[in-house]
mmCIF file of C-alpha atoms in Angstrom:
data_model
loop_
_atom_site.group_PDB
_atom_site.id
_atom_site.type_symbol
_atom_site.label_atom_id
_atom_site.label_comp_id
_atom_site.label_asym_id
_atom_site.label_seq_id
_atom_site.Cartn_x
_atom_site.Cartn_y
_atom_site.Cartn_z
ATOM 1 C CA MET N 7 84.231 97.242 72.313
ATOM 2 C CA ASN N 8 80.989 98.429 73.866
ATOM 3 C CA ASN N 9 80.376 102.033 74.900
ATOM 4 C CA ALA N 10 80.883 101.464 78.634
ATOM 5 C CA ARG N 11 84.269 99.786 78.118
ATOM 6 C CA LEU N 12 85.316 102.433 75.622
ATOM 7 C CA ARG N 13 84.313 105.198 78.049
ATOM 8 C CA MET N 14 86.282 103.533 80.862
ATOM 9 C CA PHE N 15 89.338 103.103 78.626
ATOM 10 C CA ALA N 16 89.135 106.753 77.535
ATOM 11 C CA ARG N 17 88.860 107.966 81.148
ATOM 12 C CA ALA N 18 91.846 105.847 82.168
ATOM 13 C CA ALA N 19 93.869 107.213 79.247
ATOM 14 C CA VAL N 20 93.035 110.831 80.108
ATOM 15 C CA ILE N 21 93.946 110.259 83.773
ATOM 16 C CA ALA N 22 97.219 108.581 82.759
ATOM 17 C CA ALA N 23 98.078 111.508 80.497
ATOM 18 C CA LEU N 24 97.235 114.053 83.217
ATOM 19 C CA TYR N 25 99.335 112.232 85.788
ATOM 20 C CA THR N 26 102.300 112.004 83.415
ATOM 21 C CA VAL N 27 102.152 115.643 82.329
ATOM 22 C CA LEU N 28 101.691 116.974 85.872
ATOM 23 C CA THR N 29 104.648 114.919 87.092
ATOM 24 C CA LEU N 30 106.964 115.988 84.274
ATOM 25 C CA ALA N 31 105.815 119.627 84.358
ATOM 26 C CA ILE N 32 107.599 120.270 87.672
ATOM 27 C CA PRO N 33 110.388 117.675 87.793
ATOM 28 C CA VAL N 34 112.221 119.284 90.703
ATOM 29 C CA ALA N 35 109.176 118.573 92.893
ATOM 30 C CA SER N 36 108.431 115.140 91.411
ATOM 31 C CA TYR N 37 111.578 113.108 91.920
ATOM 32 C CA GLY N 38 114.031 112.528 94.758
ATOM 33 C CA GLN N 39 114.018 112.223 98.531
ATOM 34 C CA ILE N 40 111.978 115.374 99.086
ATOM 35 C CA GLN N 41 109.133 115.407 96.591
ATOM 36 C CA VAL N 42 105.660 116.850 96.352
ATOM 37 C CA ARG N 43 104.231 115.435 93.146
ATOM 38 C CA ILE N 44 101.367 117.643 92.066
ATOM 39 C CA SER N 45 100.056 114.624 90.137
ATOM 40 C CA GLU N 46 99.510 112.720 93.397
ATOM 41 C CA ALA N 47 96.525 114.987 94.078
ATOM 42 C CA LEU N 48 94.848 112.897 91.355
ATOM 43 C CA MET N 49 94.859 109.962 93.785
ATOM 44 C CA ILE N 50 91.433 111.248 94.787
ATOM 45 C CA LEU N 51 89.982 110.061 91.466
ATOM 46 C CA PRO N 52 89.458 106.358 92.335
ATOM 47 C CA VAL N 53 86.720 107.605 94.673
ATOM 48 C CA PHE N 54 84.761 108.730 91.607
ATOM 49 C CA THR N 55 85.649 106.217 88.902
ATOM 50 C CA PRO N 56 87.237 102.768 88.754
ATOM 51 C CA ALA N 57 88.991 103.918 85.565
ATOM 52 C CA ALA N 58 91.311 105.978 87.781
ATOM 53 C CA VAL N 59 93.022 102.859 89.148
ATOM 54 C CA PRO N 60 94.606 101.730 85.856
ATOM 55 C CA GLY N 61 94.902 105.352 84.719
ATOM 56 C CA LEU N 62 96.980 106.377 87.733
ATOM 57 C CA PHE N 63 99.126 103.245 87.471
ATOM 58 C CA VAL N 64 99.866 103.745 83.769
ATOM 59 C CA GLY N 65 100.464 107.464 84.331
ATOM 60 C CA CYS N 66 102.963 106.684 87.088
ATOM 61 C CA VAL N 67 104.722 104.074 84.937
ATOM 62 C CA LEU N 68 105.011 106.612 82.097
ATOM 63 C CA ALA N 69 106.140 109.446 84.391
ATOM 64 C CA ASN N 70 108.776 107.254 86.013
ATOM 65 C CA ALA N 71 109.926 105.774 82.701
ATOM 66 C CA LEU N 72 110.251 109.206 81.110
ATOM 67 C CA GLY N 73 111.897 110.492 84.288
ATOM 68 C CA ALA N 74 114.450 107.681 84.040
ATOM 69 C CA LEU N 75 115.109 108.471 80.368
ATOM 70 C CA LEU N 76 115.630 112.136 81.250
ATOM 71 C CA GLY N 77 117.968 111.255 84.110
ATOM 72 C CA LEU N 78 115.553 112.535 86.776
ATOM 73 C CA THR N 79 115.127 109.172 88.490
ATOM 74 C CA ALA N 80 116.426 105.637 88.265
ATOM 75 C CA ALA N 81 114.921 102.754 86.315
ATOM 76 C CA TRP N 82 113.910 100.833 89.444
ATOM 77 C CA ASP N 83 111.482 103.639 90.301
ATOM 78 C CA ILE N 84 109.416 102.495 87.329
ATOM 79 C CA LEU N 85 108.662 99.309 89.251
ATOM 80 C CA PHE N 86 108.630 100.370 92.903
ATOM 81 C CA GLY N 87 106.997 103.785 92.565
ATOM 82 C CA SER N 88 104.380 102.482 90.160
ATOM 83 C CA VAL N 89 103.493 99.514 92.370
ATOM 84 C CA ALA N 90 103.113 101.889 95.329
ATOM 85 C CA THR N 91 100.725 104.013 93.260
ATOM 86 C CA LEU N 92 98.750 100.971 92.105
ATOM 87 C CA LEU N 93 98.355 99.607 95.652
ATOM 88 C CA ALA N 94 97.328 103.037 96.917
ATOM 89 C CA ALA N 95 94.810 103.567 94.098
ATOM 90 C CA VAL N 96 93.189 100.177 94.756
ATOM 91 C CA CYS N 97 92.924 100.987 98.472
ATOM 92 C CA VAL N 98 91.473 104.450 97.793
ATOM 93 C CA ARG N 99 88.854 102.803 95.574
ATOM 94 C CA LEU N 100 88.024 100.224 98.263
ATOM 95 C CA LEU N 101 87.846 102.868 101.014
ATOM 96 C CA ARG N 102 85.893 105.437 98.973
ATOM 97 C CA LYS N 103 82.879 105.373 101.312
ATOM 98 C CA GLN N 104 85.077 106.325 104.277
ATOM 99 C CA PRO N 105 85.970 109.900 105.306
ATOM 100 C CA PHE N 106 88.422 111.799 103.070
ATOM 101 C CA TRP N 107 91.300 111.671 105.578
ATOM 102 C CA LEU N 108 91.020 107.867 105.776
ATOM 103 C CA TYR N 109 90.706 106.933 102.119
ATOM 104 C CA MET N 110 93.711 109.097 101.217
ATOM 105 C CA LEU N 111 95.888 107.587 103.946
ATOM 106 C CA PRO N 112 97.006 104.514 101.933
ATOM 107 C CA THR N 113 98.577 106.833 99.360
ATOM 108 C CA VAL N 114 100.720 108.455 102.037
ATOM 109 C CA VAL N 115 101.613 105.133 103.670
ATOM 110 C CA PHE N 116 102.365 103.055 100.558
ATOM 111 C CA ASN N 117 104.468 105.754 98.921
ATOM 112 C CA GLY N 118 106.170 106.723 102.166
ATOM 113 C CA VAL N 119 107.204 103.151 102.875
ATOM 114 C CA ILE N 120 107.840 101.704 99.392
ATOM 115 C CA VAL N 121 109.431 104.753 97.761
ATOM 116 C CA GLY N 122 111.187 105.663 101.008
ATOM 117 C CA VAL N 123 112.787 102.210 101.265
ATOM 118 C CA GLU N 124 113.651 102.257 97.558
ATOM 119 C CA LEU N 125 115.388 105.633 97.788
ATOM 120 C CA SER N 126 117.152 104.638 101.008
ATOM 121 C CA ILE N 127 118.553 101.457 99.480
ATOM 122 C CA PHE N 128 119.532 102.748 96.058
ATOM 123 C CA TYR N 129 120.826 106.172 97.114
ATOM 124 C CA ALA N 130 122.202 105.222 100.557
ATOM 125 C CA LEU N 131 119.908 107.710 102.296
ATOM 126 C CA PRO N 132 118.809 107.375 105.935
ATOM 127 C CA LEU N 133 115.782 105.070 105.959
ATOM 128 C CA TRP N 134 113.452 106.700 108.483
ATOM 129 C CA ALA N 135 114.160 110.250 107.360
ATOM 130 C CA THR N 136 113.617 109.309 103.721
ATOM 131 C CA MET N 137 110.358 107.513 104.472
ATOM 132 C CA GLY N 138 109.260 110.550 106.474
ATOM 133 C CA TYR N 139 110.142 113.010 103.711
ATOM 134 C CA VAL N 140 108.330 110.983 101.068
ATOM 135 C CA ALA N 141 105.282 110.530 103.322
ATOM 136 C CA LEU N 142 105.233 114.256 104.123
ATOM 137 C CA GLY N 143 105.339 115.132 100.418
ATOM 138 C CA GLU N 144 102.531 112.670 99.766
ATOM 139 C CA ALA N 145 100.477 114.141 102.593
ATOM 140 C CA ILE N 146 100.869 117.614 101.101
ATOM 141 C CA SER N 147 99.890 116.345 97.643
ATOM 142 C CA CYS N 148 96.944 114.301 98.854
ATOM 143 C CA TYR N 149 95.528 116.386 101.663
ATOM 144 C CA VAL N 150 96.429 119.965 100.772
ATOM 145 C CA LEU N 151 96.070 119.679 96.983
ATOM 146 C CA GLY N 152 93.738 116.685 96.834
ATOM 147 C CA TYR N 153 91.037 118.082 99.104
ATOM 148 C CA PRO N 154 90.080 121.027 96.860
ATOM 149 C CA LEU N 155 90.228 118.673 93.888
ATOM 150 C CA SER N 156 87.854 116.280 95.658
ATOM 151 C CA ARG N 157 85.412 119.118 96.348
ATOM 152 C CA ALA N 158 85.485 120.152 92.686
ATOM 153 C CA ALA N 159 85.093 116.535 91.554
ATOM 154 C CA GLN N 160 82.064 116.095 93.807
ATOM 155 C CA LYS N 161 80.437 119.047 92.086
ATOM 156 C CA LEU N 162 81.184 117.460 88.707
ATOM 157 C CA ASP N 163 79.924 114.054 89.789
ATOM 158 C CA LYS N 164 77.870 113.652 86.612
ATOM 159 C CA LEU N 165 81.130 113.677 84.682
ATOM 160 C CA TRP N 166 82.121 110.383 86.273
ATOM 161 C CA ASN N 167 78.835 108.540 85.705
#
């Protein structure tokens, strides 16, 4: 494996570990109808490195799998929540040249819709309210927590290159 591929793999692994730990560190805020996953602030990272896309996806898979094992969430969240994160991370990467508010929007939309529908179906929760709660939690994670993280990451831009 050449140095560039090894560096990308290492970055993805670190991001996956951070996402997993941040999600599990505050489980009451990370699972359920009303959630503000601190780890979702990391959705800013695809702007800086393509390694964040697989890193965030793997981190979400691990966080949801461990959450299911601990009884914090259901097994289907491994699939649906992780796919929502993957789609959002790809879109953030593709929109990275756009303004902050726009490239973070897919994270709010994908999670609000996919996780909201999932929770509504599997827990018999009201659809629109659940989608709204999940989207609101995502907006807090991405815009309130993600913005300062993006400013710090911009200052550490050499770290990503």
